XYZ file of N, CA and C in Angstrom:
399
model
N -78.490 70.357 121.931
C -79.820 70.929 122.190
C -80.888 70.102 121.488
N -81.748 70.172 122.002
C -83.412 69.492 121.276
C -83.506 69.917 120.027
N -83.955 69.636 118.872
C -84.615 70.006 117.868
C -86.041 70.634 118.206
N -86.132 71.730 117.572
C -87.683 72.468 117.479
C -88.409 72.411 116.252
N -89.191 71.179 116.742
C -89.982 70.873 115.556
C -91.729 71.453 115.516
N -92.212 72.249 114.721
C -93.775 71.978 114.882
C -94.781 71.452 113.804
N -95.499 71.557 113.694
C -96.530 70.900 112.721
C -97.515 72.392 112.407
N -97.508 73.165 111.761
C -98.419 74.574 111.314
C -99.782 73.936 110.466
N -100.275 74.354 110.697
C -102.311 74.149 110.184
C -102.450 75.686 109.507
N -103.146 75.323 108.351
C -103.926 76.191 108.143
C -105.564 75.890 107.540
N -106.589 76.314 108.117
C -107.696 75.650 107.798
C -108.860 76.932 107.802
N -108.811 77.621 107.048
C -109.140 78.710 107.623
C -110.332 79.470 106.213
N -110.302 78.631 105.514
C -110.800 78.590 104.111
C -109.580 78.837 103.244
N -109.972 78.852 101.885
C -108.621 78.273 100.718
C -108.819 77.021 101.409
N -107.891 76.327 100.481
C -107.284 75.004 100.708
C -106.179 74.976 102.244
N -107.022 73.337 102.731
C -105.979 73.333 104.239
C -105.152 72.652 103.683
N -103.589 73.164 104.839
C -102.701 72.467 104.595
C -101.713 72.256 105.871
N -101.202 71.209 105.963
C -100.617 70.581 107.441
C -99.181 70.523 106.754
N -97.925 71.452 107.338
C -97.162 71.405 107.717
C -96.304 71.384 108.681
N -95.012 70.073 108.001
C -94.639 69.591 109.460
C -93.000 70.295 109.149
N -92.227 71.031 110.109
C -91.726 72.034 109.901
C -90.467 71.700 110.992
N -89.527 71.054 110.782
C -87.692 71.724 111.592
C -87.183 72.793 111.825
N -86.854 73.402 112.366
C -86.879 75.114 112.428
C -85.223 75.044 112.211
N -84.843 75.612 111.323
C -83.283 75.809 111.771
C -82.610 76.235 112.537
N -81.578 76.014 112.862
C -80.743 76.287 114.222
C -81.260 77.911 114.154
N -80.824 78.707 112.803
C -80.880 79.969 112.939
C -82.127 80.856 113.062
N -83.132 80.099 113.016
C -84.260 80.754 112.887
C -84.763 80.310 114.388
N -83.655 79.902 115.533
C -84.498 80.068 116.400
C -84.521 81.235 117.205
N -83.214 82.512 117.434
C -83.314 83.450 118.088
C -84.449 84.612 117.115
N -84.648 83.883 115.982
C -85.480 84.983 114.978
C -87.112 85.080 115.405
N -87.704 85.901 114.319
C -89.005 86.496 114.818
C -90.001 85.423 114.703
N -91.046 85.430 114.832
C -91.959 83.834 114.755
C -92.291 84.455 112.961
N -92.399 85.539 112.772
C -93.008 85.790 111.187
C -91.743 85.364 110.676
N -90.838 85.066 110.855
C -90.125 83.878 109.944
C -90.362 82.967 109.074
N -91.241 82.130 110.778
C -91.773 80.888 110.324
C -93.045 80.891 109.760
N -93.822 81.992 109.845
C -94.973 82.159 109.509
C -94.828 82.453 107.600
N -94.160 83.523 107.160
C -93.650 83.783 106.283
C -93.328 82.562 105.174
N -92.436 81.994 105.830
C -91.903 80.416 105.325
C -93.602 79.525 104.964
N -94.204 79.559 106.073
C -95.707 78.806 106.000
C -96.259 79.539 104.415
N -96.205 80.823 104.325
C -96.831 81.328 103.334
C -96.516 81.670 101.848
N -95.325 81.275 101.819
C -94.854 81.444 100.350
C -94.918 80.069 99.843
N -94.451 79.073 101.059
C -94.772 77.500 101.121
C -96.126 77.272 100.377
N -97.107 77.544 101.123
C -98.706 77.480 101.118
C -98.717 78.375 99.534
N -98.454 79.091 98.959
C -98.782 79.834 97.922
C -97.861 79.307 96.858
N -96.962 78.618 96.944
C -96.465 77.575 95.928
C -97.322 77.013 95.313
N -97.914 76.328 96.333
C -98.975 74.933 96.284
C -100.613 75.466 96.134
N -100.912 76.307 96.050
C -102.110 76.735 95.935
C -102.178 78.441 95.280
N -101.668 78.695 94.341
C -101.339 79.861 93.471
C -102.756 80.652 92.968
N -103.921 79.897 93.434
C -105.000 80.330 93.128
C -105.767 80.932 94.174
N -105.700 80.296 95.389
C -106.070 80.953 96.815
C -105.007 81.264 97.750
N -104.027 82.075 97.359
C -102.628 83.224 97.654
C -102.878 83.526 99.273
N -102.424 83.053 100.046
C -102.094 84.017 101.586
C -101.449 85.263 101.460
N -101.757 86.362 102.689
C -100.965 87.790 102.655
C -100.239 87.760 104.353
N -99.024 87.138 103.655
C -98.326 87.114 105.005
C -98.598 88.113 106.205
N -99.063 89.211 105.729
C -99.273 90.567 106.758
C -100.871 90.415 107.052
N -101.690 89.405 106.707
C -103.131 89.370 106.866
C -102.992 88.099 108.144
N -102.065 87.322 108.516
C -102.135 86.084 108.910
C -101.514 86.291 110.171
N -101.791 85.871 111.117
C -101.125 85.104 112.706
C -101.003 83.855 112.868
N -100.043 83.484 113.572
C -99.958 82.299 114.482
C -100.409 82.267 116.030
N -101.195 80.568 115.897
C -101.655 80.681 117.661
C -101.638 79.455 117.646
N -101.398 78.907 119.268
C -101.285 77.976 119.489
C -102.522 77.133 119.611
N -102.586 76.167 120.299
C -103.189 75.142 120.477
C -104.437 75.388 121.321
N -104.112 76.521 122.350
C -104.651 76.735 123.231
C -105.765 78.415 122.820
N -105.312 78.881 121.749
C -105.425 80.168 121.171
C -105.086 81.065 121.437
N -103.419 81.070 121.666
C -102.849 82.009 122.451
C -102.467 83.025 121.308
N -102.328 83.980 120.961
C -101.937 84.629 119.730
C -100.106 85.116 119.535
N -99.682 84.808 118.787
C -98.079 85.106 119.003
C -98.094 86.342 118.100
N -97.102 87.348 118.689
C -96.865 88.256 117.695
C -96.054 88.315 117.303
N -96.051 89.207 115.793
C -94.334 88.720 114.456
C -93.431 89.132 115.205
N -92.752 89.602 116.029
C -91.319 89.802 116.618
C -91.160 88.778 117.399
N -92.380 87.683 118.305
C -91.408 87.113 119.138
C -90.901 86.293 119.049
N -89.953 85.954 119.549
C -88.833 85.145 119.273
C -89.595 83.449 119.440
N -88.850 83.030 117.925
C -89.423 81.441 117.547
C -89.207 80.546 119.153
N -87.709 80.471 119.304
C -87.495 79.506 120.385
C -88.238 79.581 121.853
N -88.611 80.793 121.985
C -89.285 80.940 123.273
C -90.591 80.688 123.332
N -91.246 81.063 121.871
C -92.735 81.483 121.770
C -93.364 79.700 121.584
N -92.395 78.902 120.544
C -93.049 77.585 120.135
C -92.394 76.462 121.050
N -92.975 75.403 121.331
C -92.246 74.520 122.655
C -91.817 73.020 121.140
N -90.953 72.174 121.417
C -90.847 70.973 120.328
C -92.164 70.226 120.431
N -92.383 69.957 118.510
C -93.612 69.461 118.783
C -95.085 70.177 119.286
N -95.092 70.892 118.972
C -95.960 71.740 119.157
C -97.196 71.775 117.544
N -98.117 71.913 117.832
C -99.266 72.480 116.657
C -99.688 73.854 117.098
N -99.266 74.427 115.925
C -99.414 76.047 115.369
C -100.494 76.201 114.408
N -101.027 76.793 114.877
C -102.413 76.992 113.979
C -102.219 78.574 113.114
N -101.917 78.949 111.995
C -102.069 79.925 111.052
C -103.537 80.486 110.640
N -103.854 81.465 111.449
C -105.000 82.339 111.671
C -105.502 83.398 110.174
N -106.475 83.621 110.128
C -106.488 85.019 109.406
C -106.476 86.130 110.514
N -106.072 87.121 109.835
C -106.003 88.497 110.507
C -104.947 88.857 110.722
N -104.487 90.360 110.622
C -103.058 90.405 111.175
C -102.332 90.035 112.888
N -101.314 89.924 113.057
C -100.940 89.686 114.339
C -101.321 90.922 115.203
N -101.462 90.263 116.888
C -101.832 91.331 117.698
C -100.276 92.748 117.650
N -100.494 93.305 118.174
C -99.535 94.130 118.094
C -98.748 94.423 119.562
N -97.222 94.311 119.572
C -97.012 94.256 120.576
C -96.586 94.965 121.805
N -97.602 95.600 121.920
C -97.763 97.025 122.916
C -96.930 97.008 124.254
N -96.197 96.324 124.695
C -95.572 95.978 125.510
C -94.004 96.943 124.983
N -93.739 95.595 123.826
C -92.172 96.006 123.304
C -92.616 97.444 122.829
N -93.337 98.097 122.124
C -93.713 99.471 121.689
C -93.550 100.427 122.576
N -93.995 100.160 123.714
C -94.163 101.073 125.044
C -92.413 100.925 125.756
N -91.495 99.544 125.532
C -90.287 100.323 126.060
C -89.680 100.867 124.892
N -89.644 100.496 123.511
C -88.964 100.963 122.106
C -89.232 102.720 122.974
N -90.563 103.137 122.873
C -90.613 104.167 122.905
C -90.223 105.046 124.495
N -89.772 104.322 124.907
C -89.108 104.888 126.505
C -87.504 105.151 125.964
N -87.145 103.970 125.693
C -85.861 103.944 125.349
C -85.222 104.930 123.778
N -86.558 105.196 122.875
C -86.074 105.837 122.027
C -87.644 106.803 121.483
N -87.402 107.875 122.422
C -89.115 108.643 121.343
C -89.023 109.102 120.481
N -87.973 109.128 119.477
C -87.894 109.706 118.070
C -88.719 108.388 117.208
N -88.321 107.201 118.138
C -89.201 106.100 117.150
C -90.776 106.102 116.515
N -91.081 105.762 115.397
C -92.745 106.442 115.218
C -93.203 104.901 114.641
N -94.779 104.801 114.675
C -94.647 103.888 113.690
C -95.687 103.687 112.907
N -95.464 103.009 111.508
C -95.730 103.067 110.366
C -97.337 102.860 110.342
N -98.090 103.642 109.430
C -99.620 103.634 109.422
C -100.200 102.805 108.486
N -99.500 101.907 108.253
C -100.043 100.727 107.391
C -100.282 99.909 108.121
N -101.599 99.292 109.060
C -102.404 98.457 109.842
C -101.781 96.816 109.474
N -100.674 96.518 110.465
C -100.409 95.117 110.166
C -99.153 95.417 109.839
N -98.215 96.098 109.141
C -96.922 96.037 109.127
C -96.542 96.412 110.129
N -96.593 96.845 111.199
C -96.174 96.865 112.383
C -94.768 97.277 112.577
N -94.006 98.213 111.748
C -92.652 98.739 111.656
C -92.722 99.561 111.908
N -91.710 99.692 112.913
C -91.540 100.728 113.969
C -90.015 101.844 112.727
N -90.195 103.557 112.688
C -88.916 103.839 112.071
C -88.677 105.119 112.662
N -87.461 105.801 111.834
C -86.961 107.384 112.795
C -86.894 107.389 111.045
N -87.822 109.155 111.044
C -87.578 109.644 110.074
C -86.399 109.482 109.263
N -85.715 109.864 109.833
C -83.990 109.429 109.104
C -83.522 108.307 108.767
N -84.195 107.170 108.999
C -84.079 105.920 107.729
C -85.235 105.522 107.106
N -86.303 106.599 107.113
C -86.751 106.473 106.257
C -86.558 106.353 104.257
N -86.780 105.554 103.989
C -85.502 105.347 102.728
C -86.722 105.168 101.262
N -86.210 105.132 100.167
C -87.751 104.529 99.095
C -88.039 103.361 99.108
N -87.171 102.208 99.653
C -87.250 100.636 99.502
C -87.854 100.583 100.789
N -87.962 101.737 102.197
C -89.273 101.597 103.293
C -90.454 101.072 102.443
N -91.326 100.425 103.374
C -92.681 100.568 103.205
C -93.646 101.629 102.875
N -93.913 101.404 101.582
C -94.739 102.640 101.078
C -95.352 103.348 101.830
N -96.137 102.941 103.143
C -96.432 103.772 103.985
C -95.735 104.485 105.085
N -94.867 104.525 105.113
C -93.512 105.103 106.110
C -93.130 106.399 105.171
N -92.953 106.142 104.030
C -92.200 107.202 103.309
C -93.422 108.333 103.058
């Protein structure tokens, strides 16, 4: 198979920074906030004074397409691609929400704006998101 490589930007105020990024084999059926995630602990290594909030940030392409944190890396990014790391949280993805909730209406989800976790009372747990519990 091809390698999926992209190059992530962030320029958005703080300090910019251009990363050029191999995706691992395994992180390609995974969520794009993977790679976004990875961008931000990366980026907050290197700049400990102007801190990103992984849950404040999106990815979009080239074109300004907006990706949201569940979709899948390999489908969403093409090889070689420039990813631009946005402020704001990701759009939300009302699509997958609307069958989650066909397929399961006990599902609810969490009222913390930007975590975007979908749960059933019953795993609700204390290591949930403070706002779930």
């Amino acid at each position: 198979a091809m390698p999926l490589r992209v190059t992530l930007h962030y320029d958005e105020g703080g300090e910019p920074l251009q990363l050029k990024l191999k995706l691992p084999k395994k992180w390609w059926p995974g969520p794009v906030s993977q790679v976004t995630d990875y961008f931000v602990e990366y980026y907050n290594g290197k700049f400990p004074d102007t801190p990103l909030d992984m849950r404040k940030i999106h990815a979009e392409n080239a074109g300004g397409r907006k990706f949201h944190a569940d979709d899948v890396a390999e489908v969403a990014f093409t090889h070689k691609e420039h990813i631009y790391i946005k402020d704001g949280a990701p759009p939300r993805n009302e699509e997958k929400r609307q069958k989650e909730k066909e397929n399961d209406p006990s599902m609810q989800d969490c009222q913390n704006f930007g975590c975007q976790f979908r749960f059933r009372e019953e795993d609700n747990h204390p290591k949930a998101c403070y706002h779930h519990r």
